[in-house]
Amino acid sequence: MSPLDDTGHPVPVPDRVRRVVSIVPSLTETVAVSAPGLLAGATDWCTRPEGLDVPRVRGTKNPDLERIAELRPDVVLGNTEENRPADIEALRAAGVPVWMTEIRTVGEALASLRRMLAEACRIPVPGWLDEAARVWQDVTPGRRRAAVIPIWRRPWMVVGRDTFTGDVLSRLGVSNVYAGHPERYPQIPLGELNAAGADLAVLPDEPYRFTEDDGPEAFPGLDVALVSGRHLTWYGPSLVEAPAALSRRLDAARAY
């Protein structure tokens, strides 16, 4: 019987997996670090590990489906938030096995990656994943803050309900003022963001690259924490260092 991915879809992976194509940057890093040589293709946005040298298949939202099929993967790794259902359906219709992850909390990330590596990639669970579980179990929340978490500007978009990013921050003591919004990534006018009752703005460097010179000026009167998008939004080997790295940046938050 084929194993079931996070969405309950059976995925007909062989007993031994030799070729994996990933269309999600964090999953690409997960495989590349855990089983060097297994990765047969990745998106143009897959920047980790540094120096990754594999065939490219365009982006997460516009993957080159023909190129993916040409790479003859035993399995393609995707994510329900990052990839479009139409692309996944097209790959499956072409006979390409696709394993979909669905991750909205740290706990789900740890469990999903463990299953993906063991059941979709057919490899032993790596030590870094066990270490990530230990690190997050031992996290002590910092000073309680209420934050807005923009991910884009022009237009301004923020983290809303039921997101991995929101769960990461909540474990570190930061509550998301838009956690109750009906949308997961709502567009909110800047004036409303500044009047939302937050005392902190958390600005990651991806998907929009916020910097000291681009972003903090929009939030006068609020402390601003500039953080690594990889630590805030990626689920993979970065989970090991994320709590400490994010806590340092949150502790260093200041008004600009």
PDB file of N, CA, C and O in Angstrom, residues 25-69:
ATOM      1  N   PRO A  25      11.651  25.611  -1.345  1.00  0.00           N
ATOM      2  CA  PRO A  25      13.025  25.848  -0.890  1.00  0.00           C
ATOM      3  C   PRO A  25      13.387  25.159   0.424  1.00  0.00           C
ATOM      4  O   PRO A  25      14.467  24.576   0.546  1.00  0.00           O
ATOM      5  N   SER A  26      12.511  25.212   1.427  1.00  0.00           N
ATOM      6  CA  SER A  26      12.863  24.605   2.708  1.00  0.00           C
ATOM      7  C   SER A  26      12.934  23.085   2.611  1.00  0.00           C
ATOM      8  O   SER A  26      13.755  22.454   3.288  1.00  0.00           O
ATOM      9  N   LEU A  27      12.103  22.487   1.761  1.00  0.00           N
ATOM     10  CA  LEU A  27      12.167  21.039   1.580  1.00  0.00           C
ATOM     11  C   LEU A  27      13.408  20.650   0.783  1.00  0.00           C
ATOM     12  O   LEU A  27      13.989  19.578   1.007  1.00  0.00           O
ATOM     13  N   THR A  28      13.824  21.519  -0.121  1.00  0.00           N
ATOM     14  CA  THR A  28      15.070  21.290  -0.856  1.00  0.00           C
ATOM     15  C   THR A  28      16.243  21.219   0.109  1.00  0.00           C
ATOM     16  O   THR A  28      17.073  20.302   0.048  1.00  0.00           O
ATOM     17  N   GLU A  29      16.319  22.184   1.018  1.00  0.00           N
ATOM     18  CA  GLU A  29      17.406  22.171   1.996  1.00  0.00           C
ATOM     19  C   GLU A  29      17.319  20.935   2.884  1.00  0.00           C
ATOM     20  O   GLU A  29      18.330  20.315   3.216  1.00  0.00           O
ATOM     21  N   THR A  30      16.101  20.558   3.249  1.00  0.00           N
ATOM     22  CA  THR A  30      15.904  19.381   4.091  1.00  0.00           C
ATOM     23  C   THR A  30      16.505  18.133   3.459  1.00  0.00           C
ATOM     24  O   THR A  30      17.240  17.376   4.103  1.00  0.00           O
ATOM     25  N   VAL A  31      16.219  17.915   2.178  1.00  0.00           N
ATOM     26  CA  VAL A  31      16.732  16.731   1.494  1.00  0.00           C
ATOM     27  C   VAL A  31      18.223  16.839   1.249  1.00  0.00           C
ATOM     28  O   VAL A  31      18.981  15.890   1.450  1.00  0.00           O
ATOM     29  N   ALA A  32      18.676  18.006   0.790  1.00  0.00           N
ATOM     30  CA  ALA A  32      20.085  18.171   0.454  1.00  0.00           C
ATOM     31  C   ALA A  32      20.999  17.969   1.662  1.00  0.00           C
ATOM     32  O   ALA A  32      22.097  17.428   1.541  1.00  0.00           O
ATOM     33  N   VAL A  33      20.531  18.402   2.833  1.00  0.00           N
ATOM     34  CA  VAL A  33      21.326  18.233   4.047  1.00  0.00           C
ATOM     35  C   VAL A  33      21.235  16.798   4.567  1.00  0.00           C
ATOM     36  O   VAL A  33      22.214  16.251   5.087  1.00  0.00           O
ATOM     37  N   SER A  34      20.069  16.188   4.409  1.00  0.00           N
ATOM     38  CA  SER A  34      19.836  14.865   5.000  1.00  0.00           C
ATOM     39  C   SER A  34      20.372  13.718   4.154  1.00  0.00           C
ATOM     40  O   SER A  34      20.791  12.689   4.689  1.00  0.00           O
ATOM     41  N   ALA A  35      20.335  13.882   2.834  1.00  0.00           N
ATOM     42  CA  ALA A  35      20.749  12.804   1.928  1.00  0.00           C
ATOM     43  C   ALA A  35      21.424  13.392   0.700  1.00  0.00           C
ATOM     44  O   ALA A  35      20.815  13.477  -0.377  1.00  0.00           O
ATOM     45  N   PRO A  36      22.665  13.847   0.830  1.00  0.00           N
ATOM     46  CA  PRO A  36      23.378  14.418  -0.313  1.00  0.00           C
ATOM     47  C   PRO A  36      23.393  13.438  -1.490  1.00  0.00           C
ATOM     48  O   PRO A  36      23.627  12.252  -1.326  1.00  0.00           O
ATOM     49  N   GLY A  37      23.097  13.958  -2.668  1.00  0.00           N
ATOM     50  CA  GLY A  37      23.079  13.128  -3.858  1.00  0.00           C
ATOM     51  C   GLY A  37      21.701  12.654  -4.254  1.00  0.00           C
ATOM     52  O   GLY A  37      21.491  12.194  -5.379  1.00  0.00           O
ATOM     53  N   LEU A  38      20.734  12.755  -3.339  1.00  0.00           N
ATOM     54  CA  LEU A  38      19.377  12.305  -3.654  1.00  0.00           C
ATOM     55  C   LEU A  38      18.623  13.334  -4.486  1.00  0.00           C
ATOM     56  O   LEU A  38      17.763  12.990  -5.296  1.00  0.00           O
ATOM     57  N   LEU A  39      18.965  14.595  -4.306  1.00  0.00           N
ATOM     58  CA  LEU A  39      18.221  15.677  -4.963  1.00  0.00           C
ATOM     59  C   LEU A  39      18.561  15.745  -6.446  1.00  0.00           C
ATOM     60  O   LEU A  39      19.714  15.896  -6.836  1.00  0.00           O
ATOM     61  N   ALA A  40      17.529  15.630  -7.292  1.00  0.00           N
ATOM     62  CA  ALA A  40      17.718  15.635  -8.745  1.00  0.00           C
ATOM     63  C   ALA A  40      17.222  16.907  -9.408  1.00  0.00           C
ATOM     64  O   ALA A  40      17.422  17.099 -10.609  1.00  0.00           O
ATOM     65  N   GLY A  41      16.593  17.802  -8.653  1.00  0.00           N
ATOM     66  CA  GLY A  41      16.088  19.043  -9.218  1.00  0.00           C
ATOM     67  C   GLY A  41      15.466  19.904  -8.143  1.00  0.00           C
ATOM     68  O   GLY A  41      15.025  19.403  -7.099  1.00  0.00           O
ATOM     69  N   ALA A  42      15.450  21.230  -8.385  1.00  0.00           N
ATOM     70  CA  ALA A  42      14.906  22.172  -7.415  1.00  0.00           C
ATOM     71  C   ALA A  42      14.496  23.449  -8.140  1.00  0.00           C
ATOM     72  O   ALA A  42      14.850  23.655  -9.300  1.00  0.00           O
ATOM     73  N   THR A  43      13.778  24.318  -7.445  1.00  0.00           N
ATOM     74  CA  THR A  43      13.332  25.561  -8.068  1.00  0.00           C
ATOM     75  C   THR A  43      14.462  26.581  -8.132  1.00  0.00           C
ATOM     76  O   THR A  43      15.499  26.439  -7.481  1.00  0.00           O
ATOM     77  N   ASP A  44      14.221  27.631  -8.891  1.00  0.00           N
ATOM     78  CA  ASP A  44      15.192  28.726  -8.982  1.00  0.00           C
ATOM     79  C   ASP A  44      15.350  29.425  -7.632  1.00  0.00           C
ATOM     80  O   ASP A  44      16.356  30.101  -7.402  1.00  0.00           O
ATOM     81  N   TRP A  45      14.344  29.311  -6.762  1.00  0.00           N
ATOM     82  CA  TRP A  45      14.366  29.983  -5.464  1.00  0.00           C
ATOM     83  C   TRP A  45      15.038  29.147  -4.383  1.00  0.00           C
ATOM     84  O   TRP A  45      15.161  29.601  -3.243  1.00  0.00           O
ATOM     85  N   CYS A  46      15.451  27.960  -4.704  1.00  0.00           N
ATOM     86  CA  CYS A  46      16.080  27.075  -3.718  1.00  0.00           C
ATOM     87  C   CYS A  46      17.548  27.459  -3.570  1.00  0.00           C
ATOM     88  O   CYS A  46      18.404  27.028  -4.345  1.00  0.00           O
ATOM     89  N   THR A  47      17.842  28.283  -2.571  1.00  0.00           N
ATOM     90  CA  THR A  47      19.172  28.867  -2.398  1.00  0.00           C
ATOM     91  C   THR A  47      20.015  28.173  -1.336  1.00  0.00           C
ATOM     92  O   THR A  47      21.175  28.536  -1.141  1.00  0.00           O
ATOM     93  N   ARG A  48      19.432  27.230  -0.624  1.00  0.00           N
ATOM     94  CA  ARG A  48      20.158  26.530   0.426  1.00  0.00           C
ATOM     95  C   ARG A  48      20.137  25.037   0.173  1.00  0.00           C
ATOM     96  O   ARG A  48      19.131  24.517  -0.301  1.00  0.00           O
ATOM     97  N   PRO A  49      21.213  24.328   0.538  1.00  0.00           N
ATOM     98  CA  PRO A  49      22.484  24.837   1.064  1.00  0.00           C
ATOM     99  C   PRO A  49      23.205  25.707   0.018  1.00  0.00           C
ATOM    100  O   PRO A  49      22.931  25.609  -1.182  1.00  0.00           O
ATOM    101  N   GLU A  50      24.101  26.535   0.482  1.00  0.00           N
ATOM    102  CA  GLU A  50      24.867  27.374  -0.430  1.00  0.00           C
ATOM    103  C   GLU A  50      25.648  26.501  -1.405  1.00  0.00           C
ATOM    104  O   GLU A  50      26.181  25.458  -1.037  1.00  0.00           O
ATOM    105  N   GLY A  51      25.680  26.926  -2.661  1.00  0.00           N
ATOM    106  CA  GLY A  51      26.411  26.183  -3.668  1.00  0.00           C
ATOM    107  C   GLY A  51      25.654  24.991  -4.222  1.00  0.00           C
ATOM    108  O   GLY A  51      26.249  24.175  -4.936  1.00  0.00           O
ATOM    109  N   LEU A  52      24.377  24.881  -3.931  1.00  0.00           N
ATOM    110  CA  LEU A  52      23.581  23.766  -4.428  1.00  0.00           C
ATOM    111  C   LEU A  52      23.623  23.723  -5.951  1.00  0.00           C
ATOM    112  O   LEU A  52      23.268  24.690  -6.611  1.00  0.00           O
ATOM    113  N   ASP A  53      24.043  22.599  -6.492  1.00  0.00           N
ATOM    114  CA  ASP A  53      24.226  22.458  -7.946  1.00  0.00           C
ATOM    115  C   ASP A  53      23.348  21.322  -8.456  1.00  0.00           C
ATOM    116  O   ASP A  53      23.768  20.165  -8.505  1.00  0.00           O
ATOM    117  N   VAL A  54      22.104  21.657  -8.792  1.00  0.00           N
ATOM    118  CA  VAL A  54      21.161  20.690  -9.350  1.00  0.00           C
ATOM    119  C   VAL A  54      20.379  21.376 -10.463  1.00  0.00           C
ATOM    120  O   VAL A  54      20.320  22.605 -10.526  1.00  0.00           O
ATOM    121  N   PRO A  55      19.767  20.601 -11.380  1.00  0.00           N
ATOM    122  CA  PRO A  55      18.929  21.209 -12.413  1.00  0.00           C
ATOM    123  C   PRO A  55      17.803  22.043 -11.794  1.00  0.00           C
ATOM    124  O   PRO A  55      17.254  21.679 -10.750  1.00  0.00           O
ATOM    125  N   ARG A  56      17.456  23.138 -12.465  1.00  0.00           N
ATOM    126  CA  ARG A  56      16.431  24.045 -11.952  1.00  0.00           C
ATOM    127  C   ARG A  56      15.139  23.917 -12.751  1.00  0.00           C
ATOM    128  O   ARG A  56      15.166  23.682 -13.961  1.00  0.00           O
ATOM    129  N   VAL A  57      14.013  24.102 -12.057  1.00  0.00           N
ATOM    130  CA  VAL A  57      12.710  23.863 -12.684  1.00  0.00           C
ATOM    131  C   VAL A  57      11.779  25.069 -12.509  1.00  0.00           C
ATOM    132  O   VAL A  57      10.595  24.932 -12.295  1.00  0.00           O
ATOM    133  N   ARG A  58      12.330  26.286 -12.619  1.00  0.00           N
ATOM    134  CA  ARG A  58      11.602  27.539 -12.428  1.00  0.00           C
ATOM    135  C   ARG A  58      11.159  27.699 -10.982  1.00  0.00           C
ATOM    136  O   ARG A  58      11.875  27.309 -10.064  1.00  0.00           O
ATOM    137  N   GLY A  59       9.970  28.324 -10.744  1.00  0.00           N
ATOM    138  CA  GLY A  59       9.596  28.704  -9.391  1.00  0.00           C
ATOM    139  C   GLY A  59       8.570  27.812  -8.731  1.00  0.00           C
ATOM    140  O   GLY A  59       8.076  26.846  -9.313  1.00  0.00           O
ATOM    141  N   THR A  60       8.217  28.179  -7.499  1.00  0.00           N
ATOM    142  CA  THR A  60       7.233  27.410  -6.749  1.00  0.00           C
ATOM    143  C   THR A  60       5.840  27.558  -7.338  1.00  0.00           C
ATOM    144  O   THR A  60       5.023  26.626  -7.265  1.00  0.00           O
ATOM    145  N   LYS A  61       5.543  28.742  -7.890  1.00  0.00           N
ATOM    146  CA  LYS A  61       4.207  29.006  -8.433  1.00  0.00           C
ATOM    147  C   LYS A  61       4.115  28.743  -9.932  1.00  0.00           C
ATOM    148  O   LYS A  61       3.012  28.728 -10.488  1.00  0.00           O
ATOM    149  N   ASN A  62       5.234  28.577 -10.597  1.00  0.00           N
ATOM    150  CA  ASN A  62       5.218  28.327 -12.053  1.00  0.00           C
ATOM    151  C   ASN A  62       6.251  27.277 -12.441  1.00  0.00           C
ATOM    152  O   ASN A  62       7.090  27.499 -13.316  1.00  0.00           O
ATOM    153  N   PRO A  63       6.226  26.115 -11.799  1.00  0.00           N
ATOM    154  CA  PRO A  63       7.246  25.103 -12.103  1.00  0.00           C
ATOM    155  C   PRO A  63       7.161  24.631 -13.548  1.00  0.00           C
ATOM    156  O   PRO A  63       6.085  24.601 -14.147  1.00  0.00           O
ATOM    157  N   ASP A  64       8.307  24.277 -14.089  1.00  0.00           N
ATOM    158  CA  ASP A  64       8.385  23.748 -15.451  1.00  0.00           C
ATOM    159  C   ASP A  64       8.027  22.261 -15.377  1.00  0.00           C
ATOM    160  O   ASP A  64       8.869  21.409 -15.091  1.00  0.00           O
ATOM    161  N   LEU A  65       6.776  21.966 -15.630  1.00  0.00           N
ATOM    162  CA  LEU A  65       6.278  20.603 -15.443  1.00  0.00           C
ATOM    163  C   LEU A  65       6.944  19.615 -16.395  1.00  0.00           C
ATOM    164  O   LEU A  65       7.229  18.466 -16.013  1.00  0.00           O
ATOM    165  N   GLU A  66       7.197  20.037 -17.630  1.00  0.00           N
ATOM    166  CA  GLU A  66       7.860  19.144 -18.582  1.00  0.00           C
ATOM    167  C   GLU A  66       9.276  18.829 -18.133  1.00  0.00           C
ATOM    168  O   GLU A  66       9.730  17.680 -18.223  1.00  0.00           O
ATOM    169  N   ARG A  67       9.975  19.854 -17.647  1.00  0.00           N
ATOM    170  CA  ARG A  67      11.339  19.644 -17.174  1.00  0.00           C
ATOM    171  C   ARG A  67      11.358  18.710 -15.972  1.00  0.00           C
ATOM    172  O   ARG A  67      12.235  17.828 -15.864  1.00  0.00           O
ATOM    173  N   ILE A  68      10.392  18.866 -15.072  1.00  0.00           N
ATOM    174  CA  ILE A  68      10.328  17.984 -13.913  1.00  0.00           C
ATOM    175  C   ILE A  68      10.157  16.541 -14.363  1.00  0.00           C
ATOM    176  O   ILE A  68      10.853  15.628 -13.886  1.00  0.00           O
ATOM    177  N   ALA A  69       9.257  16.310 -15.309  1.00  0.00           N
ATOM    178  CA  ALA A  69       9.031  14.945 -15.796  1.00  0.00           C
ATOM    179  C   ALA A  69      10.279  14.385 -16.462  1.00  0.00           C
ATOM    180  O   ALA A  69      10.602  13.200 -16.317  1.00  0.00           O
TER     181      ALA A  69
END
